[in-house]
């Protein structure tokens, strides 16, 4: 997967990790999958590394 949605996801994951100001590549790669997995673990979601609707909603509902 690649594109604007992936770049938005990566940017949000980076902000969540305290790395604001950085942008993603727009390609859903292994580091992105790991970031999603870690986010899911920290937010009580099933840790799959895949972005489902619950993960997307939790990620974008979280404070920046």
Coordinates of C-alpha atoms in Angstrom, one line a residue, residues 3-61:
X3 CA -0.3 7.0 -0.9
X4 CA -1.6 10.0 1.0
X5 CA -3.5 7.9 3.5
X6 CA -0.4 6.0 4.4
X7 CA 1.6 9.2 4.7
X8 CA -1.1 10.6 7.0
X9 CA -0.9 7.4 9.1
X10 CA 2.9 7.6 9.3
X11 CA 2.9 11.3 10.2
X12 CA 0.4 10.6 13.0
X13 CA 2.4 7.6 14.3
X14 CA 5.5 9.8 14.3
X15 CA 3.7 12.5 16.3
X16 CA 2.4 9.9 18.7
X17 CA 6.0 8.8 19.2
X18 CA 7.1 12.3 20.0
X19 CA 8.8 12.9 16.6
X20 CA 6.7 15.7 15.3
X21 CA 7.9 17.6 12.3
X22 CA 8.9 14.4 10.5
X23 CA 6.9 13.0 7.6
X24 CA 6.4 9.5 6.3
X25 CA 7.4 8.0 3.0
X26 CA 3.8 7.2 2.0
X27 CA 4.8 3.5 1.6
X28 CA 3.4 1.0 4.2
X29 CA 6.7 -0.6 5.1
X30 CA 7.9 -2.7 8.0
X31 CA 8.7 0.2 10.3
X32 CA 5.1 1.5 9.7
X33 CA 3.7 -2.0 10.5
X34 CA 5.7 -2.0 13.7
X35 CA 4.5 1.5 14.6
X36 CA 0.9 0.4 14.1
X37 CA 1.5 -2.7 16.2
X38 CA 3.0 -0.7 19.0
X39 CA 0.2 1.8 18.9
X40 CA -2.4 -1.0 19.0
X41 CA -0.6 -2.5 22.1
X42 CA -0.6 0.8 23.9
X43 CA -4.3 1.5 23.1
X44 CA -6.0 -1.8 24.0
X45 CA -6.5 -2.8 20.4
X46 CA -5.7 -6.3 19.0
X47 CA -2.0 -6.0 18.0
X48 CA -2.0 -7.1 14.4
X49 CA 0.1 -4.4 12.7
X50 CA -2.7 -3.9 10.3
X51 CA -4.8 -0.7 10.2
X52 CA -8.5 -1.6 10.6
X53 CA -11.3 1.0 11.2
X54 CA -10.9 0.8 15.0
X55 CA -7.1 1.5 14.8
X56 CA -7.6 4.3 12.3
X57 CA -10.3 5.9 14.5
X58 CA -8.2 5.5 17.7
X59 CA -5.1 6.9 16.0
X60 CA -6.8 10.0 14.7
X61 CA -9.0 10.6 17.8

